[in-house]
Coordinates of C-alpha atoms in Angstrom, one line a residue:
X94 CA 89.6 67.0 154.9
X95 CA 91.3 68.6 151.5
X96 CA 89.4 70.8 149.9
X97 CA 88.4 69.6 146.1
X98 CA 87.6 73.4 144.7
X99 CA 90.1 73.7 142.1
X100 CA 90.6 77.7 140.8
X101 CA 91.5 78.5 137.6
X102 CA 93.6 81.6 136.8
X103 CA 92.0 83.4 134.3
X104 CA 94.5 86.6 134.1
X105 CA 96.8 85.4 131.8
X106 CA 94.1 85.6 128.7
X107 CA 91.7 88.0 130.3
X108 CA 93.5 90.8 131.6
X109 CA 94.7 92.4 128.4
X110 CA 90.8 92.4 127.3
X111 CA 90.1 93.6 130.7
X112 CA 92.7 97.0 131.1
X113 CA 91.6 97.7 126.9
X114 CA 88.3 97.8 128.1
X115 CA 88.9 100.6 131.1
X116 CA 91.3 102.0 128.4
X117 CA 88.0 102.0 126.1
X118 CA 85.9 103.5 128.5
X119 CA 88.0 106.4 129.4
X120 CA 87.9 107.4 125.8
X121 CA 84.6 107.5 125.5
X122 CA 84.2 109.9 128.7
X123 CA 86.7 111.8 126.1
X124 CA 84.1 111.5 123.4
X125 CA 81.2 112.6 125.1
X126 CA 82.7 115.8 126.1
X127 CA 83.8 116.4 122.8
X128 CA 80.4 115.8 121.7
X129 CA 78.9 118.1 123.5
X130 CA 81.2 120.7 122.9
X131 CA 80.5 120.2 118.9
X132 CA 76.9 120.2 118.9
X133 CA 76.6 122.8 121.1
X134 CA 77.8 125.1 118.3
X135 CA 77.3 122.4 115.6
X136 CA 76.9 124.6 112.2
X137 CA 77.8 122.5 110.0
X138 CA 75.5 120.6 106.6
X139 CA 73.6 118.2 107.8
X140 CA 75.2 115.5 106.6
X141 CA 78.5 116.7 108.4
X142 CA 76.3 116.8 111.7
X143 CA 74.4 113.2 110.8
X144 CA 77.6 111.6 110.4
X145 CA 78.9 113.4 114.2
X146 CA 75.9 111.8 115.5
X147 CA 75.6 108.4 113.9
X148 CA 79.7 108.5 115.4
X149 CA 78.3 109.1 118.8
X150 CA 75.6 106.4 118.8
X151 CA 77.7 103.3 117.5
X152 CA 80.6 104.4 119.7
X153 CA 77.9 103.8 123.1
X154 CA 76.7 100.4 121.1
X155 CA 80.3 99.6 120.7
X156 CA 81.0 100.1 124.6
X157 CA 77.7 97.9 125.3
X158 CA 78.3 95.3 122.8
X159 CA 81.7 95.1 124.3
X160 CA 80.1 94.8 128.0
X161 CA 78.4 92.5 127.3
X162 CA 80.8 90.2 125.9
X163 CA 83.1 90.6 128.6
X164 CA 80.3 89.8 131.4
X165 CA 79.6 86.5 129.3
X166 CA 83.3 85.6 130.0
X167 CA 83.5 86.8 133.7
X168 CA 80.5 86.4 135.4
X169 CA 78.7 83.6 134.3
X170 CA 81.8 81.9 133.0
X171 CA 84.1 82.8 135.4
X172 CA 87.5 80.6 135.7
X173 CA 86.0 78.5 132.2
X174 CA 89.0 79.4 129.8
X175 CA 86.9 76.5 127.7
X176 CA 84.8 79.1 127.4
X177 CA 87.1 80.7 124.9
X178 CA 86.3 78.5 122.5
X179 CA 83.1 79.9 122.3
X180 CA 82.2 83.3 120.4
X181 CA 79.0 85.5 121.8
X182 CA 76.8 87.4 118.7
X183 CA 77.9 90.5 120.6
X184 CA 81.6 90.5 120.1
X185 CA 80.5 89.9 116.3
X186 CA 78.3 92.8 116.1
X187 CA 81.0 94.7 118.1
X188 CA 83.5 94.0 115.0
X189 CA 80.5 95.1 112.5
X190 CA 80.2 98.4 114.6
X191 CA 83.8 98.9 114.3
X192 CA 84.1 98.2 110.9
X193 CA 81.2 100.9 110.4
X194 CA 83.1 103.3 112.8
X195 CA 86.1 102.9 110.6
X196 CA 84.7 103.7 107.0
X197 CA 82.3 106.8 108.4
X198 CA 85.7 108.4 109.6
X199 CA 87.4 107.6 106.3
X200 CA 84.3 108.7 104.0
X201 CA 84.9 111.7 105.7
X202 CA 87.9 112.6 104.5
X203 CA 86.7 111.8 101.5
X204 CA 84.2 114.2 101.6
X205 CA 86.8 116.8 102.6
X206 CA 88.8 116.2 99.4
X207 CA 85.6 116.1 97.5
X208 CA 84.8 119.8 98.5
X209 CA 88.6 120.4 97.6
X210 CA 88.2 118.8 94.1
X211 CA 85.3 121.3 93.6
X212 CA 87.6 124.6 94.3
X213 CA 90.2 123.2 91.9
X214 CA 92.3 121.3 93.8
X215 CA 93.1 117.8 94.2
X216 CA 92.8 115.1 91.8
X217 CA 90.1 112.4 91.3
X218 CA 92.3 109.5 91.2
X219 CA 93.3 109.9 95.0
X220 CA 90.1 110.3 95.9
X221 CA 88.8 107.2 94.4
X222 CA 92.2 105.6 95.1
X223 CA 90.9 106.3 99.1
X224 CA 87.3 105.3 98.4
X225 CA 88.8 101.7 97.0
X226 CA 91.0 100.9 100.0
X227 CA 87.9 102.3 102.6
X228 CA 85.6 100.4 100.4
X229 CA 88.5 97.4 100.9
X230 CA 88.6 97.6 104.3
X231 CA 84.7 97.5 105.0
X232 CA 84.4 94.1 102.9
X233 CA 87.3 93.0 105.0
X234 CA 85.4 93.6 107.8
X235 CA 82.1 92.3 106.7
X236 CA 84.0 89.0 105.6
X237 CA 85.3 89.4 109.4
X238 CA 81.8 89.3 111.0
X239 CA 80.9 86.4 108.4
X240 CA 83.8 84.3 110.1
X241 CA 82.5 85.0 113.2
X242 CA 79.4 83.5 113.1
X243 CA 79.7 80.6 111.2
X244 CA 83.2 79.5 112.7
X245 CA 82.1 80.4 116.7
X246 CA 85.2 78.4 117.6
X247 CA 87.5 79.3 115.7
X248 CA 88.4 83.2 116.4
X249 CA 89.8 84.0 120.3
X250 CA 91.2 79.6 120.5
X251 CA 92.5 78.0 117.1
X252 CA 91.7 80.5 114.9
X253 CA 90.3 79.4 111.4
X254 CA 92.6 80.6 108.6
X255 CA 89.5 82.4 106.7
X256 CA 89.4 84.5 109.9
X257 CA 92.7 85.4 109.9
X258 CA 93.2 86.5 106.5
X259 CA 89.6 88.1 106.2
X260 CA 90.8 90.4 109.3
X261 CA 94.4 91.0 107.6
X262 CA 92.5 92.7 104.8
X263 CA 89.8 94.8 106.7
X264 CA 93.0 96.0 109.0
X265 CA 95.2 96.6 106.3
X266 CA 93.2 98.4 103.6
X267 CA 92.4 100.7 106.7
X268 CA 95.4 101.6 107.4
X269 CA 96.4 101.9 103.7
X270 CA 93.5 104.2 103.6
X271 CA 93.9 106.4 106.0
X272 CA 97.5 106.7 105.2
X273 CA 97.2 108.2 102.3
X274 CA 94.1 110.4 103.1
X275 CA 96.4 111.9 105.6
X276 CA 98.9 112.7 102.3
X277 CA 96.3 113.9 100.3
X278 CA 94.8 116.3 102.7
X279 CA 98.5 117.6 104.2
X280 CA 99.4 118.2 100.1
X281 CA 96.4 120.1 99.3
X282 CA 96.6 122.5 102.8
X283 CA 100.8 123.1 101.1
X284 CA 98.8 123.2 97.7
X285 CA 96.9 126.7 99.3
X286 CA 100.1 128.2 101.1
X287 CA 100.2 132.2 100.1
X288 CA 102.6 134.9 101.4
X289 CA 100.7 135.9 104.2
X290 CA 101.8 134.6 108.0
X291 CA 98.6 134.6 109.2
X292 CA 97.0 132.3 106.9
X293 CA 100.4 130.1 106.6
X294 CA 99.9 130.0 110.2
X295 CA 96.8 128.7 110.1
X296 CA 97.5 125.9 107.7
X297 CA 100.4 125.1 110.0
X298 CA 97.7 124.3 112.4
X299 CA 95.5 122.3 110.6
X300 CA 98.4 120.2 109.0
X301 CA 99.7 119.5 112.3
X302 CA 95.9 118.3 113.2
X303 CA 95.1 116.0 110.3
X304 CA 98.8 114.4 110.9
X305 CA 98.6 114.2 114.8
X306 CA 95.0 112.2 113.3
X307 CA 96.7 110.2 110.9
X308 CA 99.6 109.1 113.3
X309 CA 96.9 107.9 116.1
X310 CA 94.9 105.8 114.2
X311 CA 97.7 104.3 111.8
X312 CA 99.7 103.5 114.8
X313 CA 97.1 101.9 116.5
X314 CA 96.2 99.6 113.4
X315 CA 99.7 98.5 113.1
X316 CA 99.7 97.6 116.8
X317 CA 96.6 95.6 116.6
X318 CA 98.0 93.8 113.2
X319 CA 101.3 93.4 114.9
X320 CA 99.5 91.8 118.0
X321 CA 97.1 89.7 116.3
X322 CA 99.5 88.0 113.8
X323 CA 102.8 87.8 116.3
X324 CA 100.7 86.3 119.1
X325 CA 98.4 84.4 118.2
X326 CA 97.4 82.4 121.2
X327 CA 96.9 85.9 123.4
X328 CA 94.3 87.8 123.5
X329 CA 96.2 91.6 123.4
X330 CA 95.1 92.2 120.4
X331 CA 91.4 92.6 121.8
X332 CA 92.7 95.1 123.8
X333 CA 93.8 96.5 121.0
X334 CA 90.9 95.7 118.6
X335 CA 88.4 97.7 121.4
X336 CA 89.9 101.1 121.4
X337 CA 90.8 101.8 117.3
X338 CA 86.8 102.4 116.9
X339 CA 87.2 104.9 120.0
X340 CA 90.7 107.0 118.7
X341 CA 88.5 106.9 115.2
X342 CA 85.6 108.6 117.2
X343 CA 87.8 110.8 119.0
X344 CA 90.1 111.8 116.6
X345 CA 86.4 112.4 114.4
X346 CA 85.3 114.8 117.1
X347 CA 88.9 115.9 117.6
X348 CA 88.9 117.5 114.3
X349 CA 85.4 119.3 113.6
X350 CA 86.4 121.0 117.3
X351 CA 89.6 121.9 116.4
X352 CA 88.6 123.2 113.4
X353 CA 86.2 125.3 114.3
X354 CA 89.0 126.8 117.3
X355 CA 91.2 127.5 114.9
X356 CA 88.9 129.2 112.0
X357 CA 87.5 131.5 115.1
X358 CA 91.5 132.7 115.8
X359 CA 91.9 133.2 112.3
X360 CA 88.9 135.0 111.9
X361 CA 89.2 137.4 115.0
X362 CA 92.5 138.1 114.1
X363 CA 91.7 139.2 110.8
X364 CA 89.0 141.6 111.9
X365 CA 91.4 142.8 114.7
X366 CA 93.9 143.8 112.1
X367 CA 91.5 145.0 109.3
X368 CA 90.0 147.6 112.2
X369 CA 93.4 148.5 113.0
X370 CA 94.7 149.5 109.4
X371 CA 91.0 150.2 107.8
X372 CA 92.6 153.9 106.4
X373 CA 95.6 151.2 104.7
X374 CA 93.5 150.3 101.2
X375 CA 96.6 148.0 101.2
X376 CA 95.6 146.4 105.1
X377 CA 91.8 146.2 103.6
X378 CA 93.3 144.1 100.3
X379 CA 94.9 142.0 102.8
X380 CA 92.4 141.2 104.8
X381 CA 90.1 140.2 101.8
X382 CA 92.6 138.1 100.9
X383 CA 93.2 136.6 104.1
X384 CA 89.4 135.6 104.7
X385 CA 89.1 134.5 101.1
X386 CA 91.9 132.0 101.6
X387 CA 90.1 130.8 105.2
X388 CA 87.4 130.2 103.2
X389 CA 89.2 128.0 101.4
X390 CA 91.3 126.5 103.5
X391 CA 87.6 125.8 105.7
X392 CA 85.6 124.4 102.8
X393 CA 88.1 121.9 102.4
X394 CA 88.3 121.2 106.3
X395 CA 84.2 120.9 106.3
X396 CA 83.6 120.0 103.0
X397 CA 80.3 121.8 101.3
X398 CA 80.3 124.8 104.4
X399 CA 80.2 127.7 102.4
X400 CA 77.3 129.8 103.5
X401 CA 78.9 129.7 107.2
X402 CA 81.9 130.8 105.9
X403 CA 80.6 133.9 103.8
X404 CA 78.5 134.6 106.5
X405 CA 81.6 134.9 109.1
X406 CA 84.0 136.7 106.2
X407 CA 80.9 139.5 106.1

């Protein structure tokens, strides 16, 4: 007698979410060691350490809120690609915890510039040019979750168009925002440039961290906007849409570590030379110069970090 099971495949529209998912979870291995590596030195304000850790806890929601979802689809609903036309409250929240993710790590270069602004450089137009599009972005985002909710079948099958365009914006004010924070911050490090190797060496470094930032996470945007608008009836751009919030995470973490690596060099190299030629008055004028331009260059890397700074130039 013929057997009546019937199987049906499910890897066509699942295995993009799936592989993003593993993708997902190796970065936030990445993040945790990052983590740890920050706050084991963490000397930064306050806020600067309360933003590192609200980044840490809404990336683990963002992995279980993402579980979750895809358990909903593959255990209990295994071989039901009906199912698809049903959206769980966890991959909404999940977009809302992105969203968040998103704007934290964009405030924070808004911060950066603000602590620029404050030394006399940089100009208040880009900075609330940036704040717009973030601003943008998170209403994009909001309208997103919105969607979500009140149109359950209309996001992964038959999209509604409200969806569609309300995502568009949240995605492309992002990018738009993080392209030109990127700009602003690379102009103000050549804004700060002096004669001196050392310290041109240094901002070398940091310029080639904030774009190495900006390339990740702009890339990645434009993938997941490519994906989601050039094919719409599969589901890579999930994939896609699960690991942004992660490279925003890492790329946070990525940047208050490298930072700090880099002001450390600086620093012990500047105390290495200034032993070296102490008897030089022109080796000690040097120096002083030297630290007073890393304390520059590091207020506008941390924002408001000045006491640390003076504390490391003594």
């Amino acid at each position: 007698m013929a057997s009546t099971d019937t199987f049906t495949n499910v890897s066509t529209p699942f295995a993009p979410v799936y592989w993003g998912f593993v993708i997902s979870l190796l970065f936030g291995g990445v993040t945790i060691v990052q983590a740890y590596i920050y706050f084991l030195h963490a000397r930064d304000s306050l806020l600067v350490r309360s933003m590192a850790a609200g980044m840490l806890v809404l990336d683990f929601v963002d992995s279980a809120l993402v579980a979750s979802s895809i358990y909903y689809y593959l255990i209990p609903h295994f071989g039901s690609v009906l199912r698809l036309g049903f959206l769980p409250p966890e991959l909404a929240v999940e977009c809302l915890i992105a969203t968040i993710i998103t704007t934290i790590s964009q405030m924070y270069f808004v911060y950066q510039l603000v602590g620029a602004k404050r030394l006399g450089k940089g100009h208040w137009s880009v900075i609330v040019g940036i704040s717009i599009l973030s601003v943008l972005a998170l209403a994009g985002g909001i309208a997103c979750v919105v969607t979500m909710y009140l149109f359950k079948h209309g996001v992964l099958q038959d999209r509604n168009r409200t969806f569609e365009i309300s995502f568009g914006v949240s995605k492309g004010f992002g990018s738009a925002a993080d392209i030109v924070a990127t700009i602003a911050m690379c102009l103000f490090l050549n804004s700060v440039r002096t004669g001196m190797v050392q310290t041109n060496s240094l901002l070398d470094a940091l310029v080639r961290l904030i774009l190495n930032r900006g390339v990740l996470v702009t890339l990645a945007q434009t993938l997941l906007l490519v994906t989601f608008y050039a094919a719409p009836a599969n589901l890579a751009w999930v994939a896609f849409h699960i690991n942004v919030p992660k490279l925003y995470v890492n790329t946070f973490f990525a940047m208050l570590n490298g930072r700090d690596r880099l002001k450390e060099k600086h620093f012990a190299t500047s105390v290495k030379l200034h032993d070296m030629e102490s008897s030089s008055s022109r080796a000690k004028s040097a120096a002083f110069h030297s630290d007073e331009q890393a304390t520059l260059v590091s207020n506008a890397q941390v924002g408001v970090f000045s006491d640390t700074t003076s504390r490391s130039s003594a």
